Amino acid sequence: MIKTESQNSQKINFCQMYSHPVRFEFVSCVTLDDLYYSLLCNALLFGLPDTQLHRLQRVQNTAARIVTLTKKSDHITPILNQLHWLPVTHRIVFKLLLITYKALNGLAPQYLRNLITPRSLSRTLRSSDKCLLHIPRWNLASFGRRSFTSAAPVLWNSLPLNIKTSPNIDIFKRRLKTHMFQRAFSLPQRH
């Protein structure tokens, strides 16, 4: 579909007419709710090829550009950082780890709690106090490693101990989001 000059000017007028908070609310209601709903299905999205996840990332990028009135030619990473939005792949990992924390702390349904088990060792090792989870073995490398039963322990075991031992869910979310931002935007580590 070819846009006419009047359609382009209407789009510009709409964006300029409303303030940043109003545009943010509009985009959140129209676009981001649908995007984040799709990200709730993290077990399905985790491990998909980047080509598949790129479509969701483009939706998030467009939403960020609408909110900030940024041109399409501008680099998107600083914009996502400014809005404090994790890129889609990191958002999927964040949600998967949040579900894992809930399952380990009795805040998730029983069927999720049954899917993950703490790693039990026959003898005392230095890794005994690292809050590690058992990683099951799978015959199907492509689908097995993407399942919650396999993906959750791999991601959980890679977390720093201070995040895994957070005393409540709010502190866990804050620490995890900081950690994910440092990884997504290559920010220096804070200790």
CSV table of C-alpha atoms in Angstrom, one decimal:
chain,number,residue,atom,x,y,z
A,1,MET,CA,0.0,0.0,0.0
A,2,ILE,CA,1.4,3.4,-1.0
A,3,LYS,CA,0.9,6.1,1.6
A,4,THR,CA,-0.2,9.4,0.4
A,5,GLU,CA,1.2,12.7,1.6
A,6,SER,CA,-1.9,13.4,3.8
A,7,GLN,CA,-1.5,10.0,5.5
A,8,ASN,CA,2.1,10.7,6.4
A,9,SER,CA,1.2,14.2,7.7
A,10,GLN,CA,-1.6,12.7,9.8
A,11,LYS,CA,0.8,10.3,11.4
A,12,ILE,CA,3.2,13.1,12.2
A,13,ASN,CA,0.4,15.3,13.5
A,14,PHE,CA,-0.8,12.5,15.8
A,15,CYS,CA,2.7,11.9,17.2
A,16,GLN,CA,3.4,15.6,17.7
A,17,MET,CA,0.0,16.4,19.2
A,18,TYR,CA,0.4,14.1,22.2
A,19,SER,CA,3.0,14.2,24.9
A,20,HIS,CA,5.5,11.4,25.6
A,21,PRO,CA,3.4,9.8,28.4
A,22,VAL,CA,0.3,9.7,26.2
A,23,ARG,CA,2.1,8.1,23.3
A,24,PHE,CA,3.7,5.6,25.7
A,25,GLU,CA,0.3,4.6,27.1
A,26,PHE,CA,-1.2,4.4,23.6
A,27,VAL,CA,1.7,2.2,22.4
A,28,SER,CA,1.5,0.1,25.6
A,29,CYS,CA,-2.2,-0.6,25.2
A,30,VAL,CA,-2.2,-1.2,21.4
A,31,THR,CA,1.2,-2.9,20.7
A,32,LEU,CA,3.1,-3.9,23.8
A,33,ASP,CA,0.3,-5.7,25.5
A,34,ASP,CA,0.0,-8.0,22.5
A,35,LEU,CA,3.8,-8.4,22.2
A,36,TYR,CA,4.3,-9.2,25.9
A,37,TYR,CA,1.3,-11.6,25.9
A,38,SER,CA,3.1,-13.5,23.2
A,39,LEU,CA,6.3,-13.4,25.3
A,40,LEU,CA,4.4,-15.0,28.2
A,41,CYS,CA,4.6,-18.2,26.1
A,42,ASN,CA,8.4,-18.3,26.8
A,43,ALA,CA,8.7,-22.0,26.8
A,44,LEU,CA,7.6,-21.9,23.2
A,45,LEU,CA,9.7,-18.9,22.2
A,46,PHE,CA,12.9,-19.8,24.0
A,47,GLY,CA,15.6,-21.2,21.7
A,48,LEU,CA,13.8,-20.2,18.4
A,49,PRO,CA,16.1,-19.1,15.6
A,50,ASP,CA,16.9,-15.4,15.6
A,51,THR,CA,15.1,-15.1,12.2
A,52,GLN,CA,11.9,-16.0,14.0
A,53,LEU,CA,12.4,-13.7,17.0
A,54,HIS,CA,13.5,-10.8,14.7
A,55,ARG,CA,9.8,-10.2,13.8
A,56,LEU,CA,8.9,-9.7,17.4
A,57,GLN,CA,11.9,-7.4,17.9
A,58,ARG,CA,10.8,-5.3,14.9
A,59,VAL,CA,7.4,-4.8,16.6
A,60,GLN,CA,9.2,-3.6,19.8
A,61,ASN,CA,11.5,-1.4,17.9
A,62,THR,CA,8.6,0.3,16.0
A,63,ALA,CA,6.8,0.8,19.3
A,64,ALA,CA,9.9,2.4,20.8
A,65,ARG,CA,10.2,4.7,17.8
A,66,ILE,CA,6.6,5.8,18.1
A,67,VAL,CA,7.0,6.6,21.8
A,68,THR,CA,10.2,8.6,21.4
A,69,LEU,CA,9.4,10.1,18.0
A,70,THR,CA,12.7,8.7,16.7
A,71,LYS,CA,13.4,8.3,13.0
A,72,LYS,CA,13.7,4.8,11.5
A,73,SER,CA,17.3,5.5,10.5
A,74,ASP,CA,18.4,6.1,14.2
A,75,HIS,CA,20.0,3.3,16.0
A,76,ILE,CA,17.5,1.5,18.3
A,77,THR,CA,19.7,0.2,21.1
A,78,PRO,CA,20.1,3.6,22.9
A,79,ILE,CA,16.3,4.1,22.5
A,80,LEU,CA,15.5,0.7,24.2
A,81,ASN,CA,18.0,1.5,26.9
A,82,GLN,CA,16.4,5.0,27.5
A,83,LEU,CA,13.0,3.4,27.7
A,84,HIS,CA,14.4,0.7,30.0
A,85,TRP,CA,13.0,-2.0,27.7
A,86,LEU,CA,14.8,-5.3,27.4
A,87,PRO,CA,15.3,-6.6,23.8
A,88,VAL,CA,12.9,-9.5,23.0
A,89,THR,CA,15.4,-12.3,23.4
A,90,HIS,CA,16.5,-11.0,26.8
A,91,ARG,CA,12.8,-10.4,27.8
A,92,ILE,CA,12.1,-14.1,27.1
A,93,VAL,CA,15.0,-15.2,29.3
A,94,PHE,CA,13.8,-12.8,32.0
A,95,LYS,CA,10.3,-14.2,32.0
A,96,LEU,CA,11.6,-17.8,32.0
A,97,LEU,CA,13.8,-17.1,35.0
A,98,LEU,CA,11.0,-15.3,36.8
A,99,ILE,CA,8.8,-18.4,36.3
A,100,THR,CA,11.7,-20.6,37.6
A,101,TYR,CA,12.1,-18.4,40.7
A,102,LYS,CA,8.3,-18.6,41.4
A,103,ALA,CA,8.4,-22.4,41.0
A,104,LEU,CA,11.4,-22.8,43.4
A,105,ASN,CA,9.7,-20.6,46.0
A,106,GLY,CA,6.2,-22.1,45.9
A,107,LEU,CA,4.7,-19.2,44.0
A,108,ALA,CA,3.9,-21.1,40.8
A,109,PRO,CA,1.4,-23.9,40.1
A,110,GLN,CA,2.4,-27.4,41.2
A,111,TYR,CA,2.8,-28.7,37.7
A,112,LEU,CA,5.6,-26.2,37.1
A,113,ARG,CA,7.2,-27.0,40.4
A,114,ASN,CA,7.3,-30.7,39.4
A,115,LEU,CA,9.3,-29.9,36.2
A,116,ILE,CA,12.4,-28.6,38.0
A,117,THR,CA,14.5,-30.3,40.7
A,118,PRO,CA,17.4,-29.0,42.8
A,119,ARG,CA,20.7,-30.7,42.0
A,120,SER,CA,21.5,-33.3,44.6
A,121,LEU,CA,25.1,-34.4,45.1
A,122,SER,CA,26.3,-37.5,46.8
A,123,ARG,CA,29.1,-35.7,48.5
A,124,THR,CA,29.8,-32.1,49.6
A,125,LEU,CA,31.5,-29.9,46.9
A,126,ARG,CA,32.2,-26.2,46.6
A,127,SER,CA,29.2,-26.0,44.2
A,128,SER,CA,26.8,-27.5,46.8
A,129,ASP,CA,25.8,-24.0,48.1
A,130,LYS,CA,25.3,-22.5,44.6
A,131,CYS,CA,21.6,-23.3,44.4
A,132,LEU,CA,22.0,-25.3,41.2
A,133,LEU,CA,19.2,-27.2,39.4
A,134,HIS,CA,19.4,-30.6,37.8
A,135,ILE,CA,19.7,-30.4,34.0
A,136,PRO,CA,18.0,-33.4,32.4
A,137,ARG,CA,19.4,-35.2,29.3
A,138,TRP,CA,17.4,-35.1,26.1
A,139,ASN,CA,17.6,-37.2,23.0
A,140,LEU,CA,16.2,-34.5,20.7
A,141,ALA,CA,18.7,-31.7,20.8
A,142,SER,CA,16.5,-29.2,19.0
A,143,PHE,CA,13.3,-29.6,21.1
A,144,GLY,CA,14.6,-31.0,24.3
A,145,ARG,CA,16.9,-28.1,25.1
A,146,ARG,CA,14.0,-25.6,24.4
A,147,SER,CA,11.6,-27.2,26.9
A,148,PHE,CA,11.0,-25.5,30.3
A,149,THR,CA,12.4,-28.6,32.0
A,150,SER,CA,15.8,-28.2,30.3
A,151,ALA,CA,16.0,-24.5,29.6
A,152,ALA,CA,15.0,-23.3,33.1
A,153,PRO,CA,17.9,-25.1,34.9
A,154,VAL,CA,20.5,-24.1,32.3
A,155,LEU,CA,19.5,-20.4,32.6
A,156,TRP,CA,19.1,-20.6,36.4
A,157,ASN,CA,22.5,-22.2,36.9
A,158,SER,CA,24.1,-19.4,34.9
A,159,LEU,CA,22.8,-16.7,37.2
A,160,PRO,CA,25.0,-15.1,39.9
A,161,LEU,CA,24.2,-16.4,43.4
A,162,ASN,CA,23.1,-13.1,44.8
A,163,ILE,CA,20.2,-13.1,42.3
A,164,LYS,CA,19.2,-16.7,42.9
A,165,THR,CA,19.1,-16.2,46.7
A,166,SER,CA,16.9,-13.0,46.6
A,167,PRO,CA,14.7,-13.0,49.6
A,168,ASN,CA,11.5,-12.0,47.8
A,169,ILE,CA,10.1,-11.7,44.3
A,170,ASP,CA,10.4,-7.9,44.0
A,171,ILE,CA,14.1,-8.0,44.9
A,172,PHE,CA,14.6,-10.9,42.5
A,173,LYS,CA,13.0,-9.0,39.6
A,174,ARG,CA,15.0,-5.9,40.3
A,175,ARG,CA,18.3,-7.8,40.5
A,176,LEU,CA,17.5,-9.9,37.5
A,177,LYS,CA,16.5,-6.9,35.3
A,178,THR,CA,19.7,-5.1,36.3
A,179,HIS,CA,21.7,-8.2,35.4
A,180,MET,CA,19.8,-8.6,32.1
A,181,PHE,CA,20.3,-5.0,31.2
A,182,GLN,CA,24.0,-5.3,31.8
A,183,ARG,CA,24.1,-8.3,29.4
A,184,ALA,CA,21.8,-6.7,26.8
A,185,PHE,CA,23.5,-3.3,26.6
A,186,SER,CA,27.0,-4.3,27.7
A,187,LEU,CA,27.0,-2.1,30.8
A,188,PRO,CA,29.7,-2.4,33.4
A,189,GLN,CA,29.0,-4.9,36.2
A,190,ARG,CA,28.1,-3.4,39.6
A,191,HIS,CA,29.0,-5.3,42.7
